[in-house]
Short mmCIF file of C-alpha atoms in Angstrom, two decimals:
data_model
loop_
_atom_site.label_atom_id
_atom_site.label_comp_id
_atom_site.label_asym_id
_atom_site.label_seq_id
_atom_site.Cartn_x
_atom_site.Cartn_y
_atom_site.Cartn_z
CA LEU W 1 -14.76 21.50 -12.37
CA ALA W 2 -14.10 21.76 -8.97
CA ALA W 3 -16.88 19.74 -8.44
CA ASN W 4 -16.12 17.25 -11.04
CA PHE W 5 -13.07 16.54 -9.61
CA VAL W 6 -13.97 16.33 -6.09
CA VAL W 7 -16.62 13.83 -6.78
CA GLY W 8 -14.15 11.93 -9.37
CA ALA W 9 -11.69 11.73 -7.17
CA ARG W 10 -14.10 10.07 -4.04
CA GLN W 11 -15.27 7.31 -7.21
CA ALA W 12 -11.54 6.34 -7.61
CA ALA W 13 -10.85 6.50 -3.51
CA VAL W 14 -13.84 3.96 -3.22
CA THR W 15 -13.32 1.89 -6.64
CA PRO W 16 -11.52 -1.28 -6.34
CA GLU W 17 -8.36 -1.23 -8.97
CA GLN W 18 -8.87 -4.34 -11.38
CA ASP W 19 -6.32 -6.50 -12.82
CA GLU W 20 -6.15 -7.66 -16.54
CA SER W 21 -8.71 -11.14 -15.85
CA GLY W 22 -10.86 -7.99 -14.19
CA ALA W 23 -11.00 -8.95 -11.16
CA THR W 24 -10.69 -7.18 -7.66
CA ALA W 25 -8.20 -7.49 -4.60
CA TYR W 26 -11.58 -7.61 -2.73
CA GLU W 27 -13.21 -10.44 -4.98
CA SER W 28 -9.74 -12.88 -4.91
CA VAL W 29 -9.52 -12.18 -1.00
CA ALA W 30 -13.10 -13.24 -1.04
CA LEU W 31 -12.74 -16.30 -2.92
CA PHE W 32 -9.25 -17.10 -0.51
CA THR W 33 -11.60 -16.64 2.86
CA LYS W 34 -14.14 -19.00 1.44
CA VAL W 35 -11.71 -21.81 0.39
CA LEU W 36 -10.00 -21.30 3.70
CA GLU W 37 -12.89 -21.51 5.58
CA GLN W 38 -14.41 -25.01 3.59
CA ILE W 39 -10.69 -26.37 4.09
CA ARG W 40 -11.85 -25.69 8.13
CA GLU W 41 -15.14 -27.24 8.52
CA SER W 42 -14.65 -30.26 5.73
CA TYR W 43 -10.83 -31.01 5.73
CA VAL W 44 -10.71 -34.82 7.53
CA ASP W 45 -7.24 -34.10 9.79
CA ALA W 46 -8.21 -31.22 12.25
CA ASP W 47 -4.79 -30.87 13.00
CA LYS W 48 -3.40 -29.16 9.52
CA THR W 49 -6.37 -27.02 9.76
CA GLU W 50 -4.96 -23.91 11.97
CA TYR W 51 -5.17 -20.92 10.47
CA GLN W 52 -1.80 -19.73 10.45
CA GLU W 53 -0.31 -22.97 8.73
CA LEU W 54 -3.02 -22.65 6.04
CA VAL W 55 -2.11 -18.66 5.02
CA TYR W 56 1.50 -19.66 5.60
CA SER W 57 1.25 -22.95 2.83
CA ALA W 58 -0.77 -20.40 0.69
CA LEU W 59 1.89 -17.48 1.20
CA ARG W 60 4.42 -19.93 0.10
CA GLY W 61 2.47 -21.25 -2.77
CA MET W 62 1.92 -17.89 -4.02
CA LEU W 63 5.54 -16.75 -3.96
CA GLN W 64 7.21 -20.18 -5.32
CA GLY W 65 4.87 -19.15 -8.64
CA LEU W 66 6.65 -16.49 -9.02
CA ASP W 67 10.12 -17.44 -9.74
CA PRO W 68 12.60 -19.66 -8.17
CA HIS W 69 14.60 -16.82 -6.11
CA SER W 70 11.01 -16.00 -4.53
CA GLN W 71 9.79 -16.97 -1.12
CA PHE W 72 7.84 -16.57 1.87
CA LEU W 73 9.34 -16.61 4.93
CA ASP W 74 8.30 -17.25 7.83
CA PRO W 75 9.65 -15.56 11.43
CA ASP W 76 11.73 -19.65 12.05
CA MET W 77 12.65 -19.01 7.94
CA TYR W 78 13.14 -15.31 8.54
CA THR W 79 15.66 -16.19 11.77
CA ASP W 80 17.74 -18.74 10.05
CA MET W 81 18.35 -16.31 6.15
CA LYS W 82 19.92 -14.51 9.02
CA ASP W 83 21.85 -17.11 10.55
CA ASP W 84 23.29 -18.27 6.87
CA THR W 85 23.93 -14.70 6.05
CA SER W 86 25.75 -13.73 9.04
CA GLY W 87 29.13 -15.70 8.21
CA HIS W 88 28.72 -18.26 10.28
CA PHE W 89 26.41 -21.26 11.31
CA GLY W 90 26.12 -25.30 11.75
CA GLY W 91 25.48 -27.39 8.68
CA LEU W 92 27.39 -28.90 5.93
CA GLY W 93 28.31 -25.45 4.41
CA ILE W 94 26.79 -26.21 0.67
CA VAL W 95 24.27 -23.84 -0.90
CA ILE W 96 21.01 -25.44 -2.22
CA SER W 97 18.08 -24.54 -4.87
CA ILE W 98 15.00 -26.16 -6.17
CA ARG W 99 15.65 -26.40 -9.93
CA ASP W 100 13.25 -28.07 -12.12
CA GLY W 101 11.49 -29.69 -9.28
CA ILE W 102 14.47 -31.31 -7.81
CA LEU W 103 16.56 -30.15 -4.52
CA THR W 104 20.09 -29.25 -6.46
CA ILE W 105 23.43 -27.98 -5.04
CA VAL W 106 24.19 -24.78 -6.27
CA ALA W 107 27.20 -24.66 -4.75
CA PRO W 108 29.98 -26.20 -1.74
CA MET W 109 31.33 -23.17 0.45
CA GLU W 110 35.25 -23.98 0.44
CA ASP W 111 36.93 -25.69 3.78
CA THR W 112 33.71 -27.04 4.76
CA PRO W 113 32.26 -30.40 5.06
CA GLY W 114 30.41 -30.79 1.99
CA PHE W 115 33.14 -29.39 0.11
CA ARG W 116 35.76 -32.13 1.58
CA ALA W 117 32.95 -34.68 1.13
CA GLY W 118 32.96 -33.97 -2.65
CA LEU W 119 29.85 -32.68 -3.21
CA LEU W 120 29.75 -30.34 -6.59
CA SER W 121 28.15 -27.95 -8.06
CA GLY W 122 24.90 -30.01 -9.77
CA ASP W 123 24.33 -32.59 -7.88
CA LYS W 124 20.81 -33.55 -7.22
CA ILE W 125 19.94 -34.44 -3.40
CA ILE W 126 17.18 -37.72 -3.72
CA GLU W 127 17.22 -38.18 -0.05
CA ILE W 128 18.08 -37.00 2.98
CA ASP W 129 18.42 -40.02 5.66
CA GLY W 130 16.58 -42.30 3.93
CA GLU W 131 13.90 -40.02 3.29
CA SER W 132 12.85 -38.74 -0.42
CA THR W 133 13.13 -35.19 -1.42
CA GLU W 134 10.59 -35.51 -3.85
CA GLY W 135 7.98 -32.36 -2.90
CA LEU W 136 10.34 -31.75 -0.60
CA PRO W 137 9.67 -27.62 0.48
CA LEU W 138 13.33 -25.62 -0.18
CA THR W 139 13.22 -24.59 3.42
CA GLU W 140 12.56 -27.69 4.87
CA ALA W 141 15.31 -29.21 3.37
CA VAL W 142 17.41 -26.68 4.58
CA LYS W 143 16.27 -27.19 8.04
CA LYS W 144 17.08 -31.24 7.50
CA LEU W 145 20.15 -30.71 5.91
CA ARG W 146 21.04 -27.94 9.86
CA GLY W 147 21.70 -29.65 12.77
CA VAL W 148 24.26 -29.40 15.70
CA PRO W 149 27.92 -29.69 15.04
CA GLY W 150 29.20 -33.10 15.21
CA THR W 151 26.15 -35.18 14.41
CA ASP W 152 25.71 -36.92 11.09
CA VAL W 153 23.60 -36.26 8.19
CA LYS W 154 23.38 -39.09 5.65
CA ILE W 155 22.67 -37.23 1.49
CA LYS W 156 22.05 -39.64 -1.09
CA ILE W 157 23.04 -37.64 -4.45
CA LEU W 158 22.00 -37.72 -8.40
CA ARG W 159 25.41 -36.76 -10.34
CA PRO W 160 24.15 -36.15 -13.82
CA SER W 161 27.85 -36.52 -15.55
CA PRO W 162 28.71 -39.11 -15.09
CA HIS W 163 25.23 -40.74 -14.25
CA GLU W 164 26.04 -41.97 -10.69
CA ILE W 165 24.59 -42.38 -7.57
CA LYS W 166 25.80 -41.67 -4.21
CA ASP W 167 25.80 -42.25 -0.45
CA VAL W 168 27.63 -39.55 1.23
CA THR W 169 27.61 -39.17 4.77
CA ILE W 170 28.72 -36.04 6.07
CA THR W 171 29.30 -35.00 9.96
CA ARG W 172 28.12 -31.50 10.12
CA ALA W 173 30.30 -28.56 11.63
CA VAL W 174 30.38 -24.96 12.53
CA ILE W 175 30.55 -23.01 9.30
CA ASN W 176 32.75 -20.37 9.12
CA VAL W 177 32.64 -18.96 5.45
CA PRO W 178 35.55 -15.69 5.03
CA SER W 179 33.93 -14.44 1.63
CA VAL W 180 36.84 -11.80 0.82
CA LYS W 181 40.27 -14.57 -0.06
CA ASP W 182 43.55 -14.62 -1.85
CA ALA W 183 43.83 -11.01 -1.93
CA GLY W 184 47.37 -10.19 -3.43
CA ILE W 185 49.20 -8.35 -6.21
CA ILE W 186 50.07 -10.64 -9.15
CA GLU W 187 52.53 -8.43 -11.36
CA ASP W 188 52.98 -5.41 -12.48
CA GLY W 189 50.91 -3.94 -10.03
CA ILE W 190 47.42 -6.15 -10.50
CA GLY W 191 45.93 -6.86 -7.92
CA TYR W 192 43.53 -9.82 -7.49
CA LEU W 193 40.83 -10.77 -5.40
CA ARG W 194 38.29 -14.13 -4.77
CA ILE W 195 34.79 -13.04 -3.32
CA THR W 196 33.41 -16.16 -2.49
CA GLN W 197 29.83 -15.38 -1.85
CA PHE W 198 28.42 -12.49 -0.66
CA ASN W 199 27.27 -12.35 3.54
CA ALA W 200 27.39 -9.49 5.95
CA PRO W 201 31.18 -9.16 6.62
CA THR W 202 31.59 -9.08 2.76
CA ALA W 203 31.62 -4.83 2.82
CA GLY W 204 33.79 -4.47 4.99
CA ALA W 205 36.63 -7.55 4.51
CA LEU W 206 36.71 -6.73 1.05
CA GLN W 207 37.40 -2.71 2.03
CA GLU W 208 39.95 -4.08 4.30
CA ASN W 209 41.64 -5.76 1.85
CA LEU W 210 41.42 -3.19 -1.36
CA GLU W 211 43.17 -0.99 2.20
CA LYS W 212 46.32 -3.81 1.85
CA LEU W 213 46.48 -3.84 -2.14
CA LEU W 214 46.49 -0.03 -2.19
CA ASP W 215 49.27 -0.27 0.37
CA GLN W 216 51.61 -2.14 -2.12
CA ASN W 217 50.63 0.29 -5.20
CA MET W 218 47.77 -1.68 -7.08
CA LYS W 219 47.76 -0.30 -10.40
CA ALA W 220 45.00 -2.17 -11.18
CA LEU W 221 41.96 -4.71 -9.88
CA ILE W 222 40.95 -8.48 -10.80
CA ILE W 223 37.48 -9.03 -8.52
CA ASP W 224 36.99 -13.39 -8.64
CA LEU W 225 33.57 -13.80 -8.68
CA ARG W 226 33.49 -17.94 -9.97
CA ASN W 227 31.24 -19.84 -8.37
CA ASN W 228 29.59 -17.35 -6.26
CA PRO W 229 25.91 -18.27 -5.24
CA GLY W 230 25.63 -15.15 -4.33
CA GLY W 231 23.67 -14.21 -1.19
CA LEU W 232 22.91 -10.58 0.85
#
């Protein structure tokens, strides 16, 4: 029995796992490598066939194919994400996503250039500085909208209701977004506060405001998460 167990364990260790289609990781990677080399050998534009760019593009496509919320981050994109969730960054102050294949505003952050320009949740961004956003990856759209404070970006939006197209020019600014706002006692010991998004300072700001409310004899609490786009 012991000998059979050892032999069986060795066989399991060297047998690659198959998925429901019967394919193994080795076979799938071999196919990927074959296509990669075919592209390197035959594609007309050699500037687009660097190994890193091809692999990064493949990884982006793989993650985007899972669901709208999964994505591969290269080092530059990861740095941008850390800037976004730090609570301050340069840009317009809008949260964007790809919905039904179209670049869409999820929510404008309060007290930012995008908010003051009248951008609304659900607006479709169809052009940035005169260039169509059709097929534009989300990360590239973020880079185009981000920029040096004081510079302008022109966007064309499609507002579904009422159906209208508008050109909007917005001046970029340093975006400092307090994520916890309007803390106070409403009545009868009922506390209230809003969390506008979840970023790195949120937990500390929430704790600080809760302590102030408790000092005012808070007995119950309303946490308002309306129009909160998420975050960390």
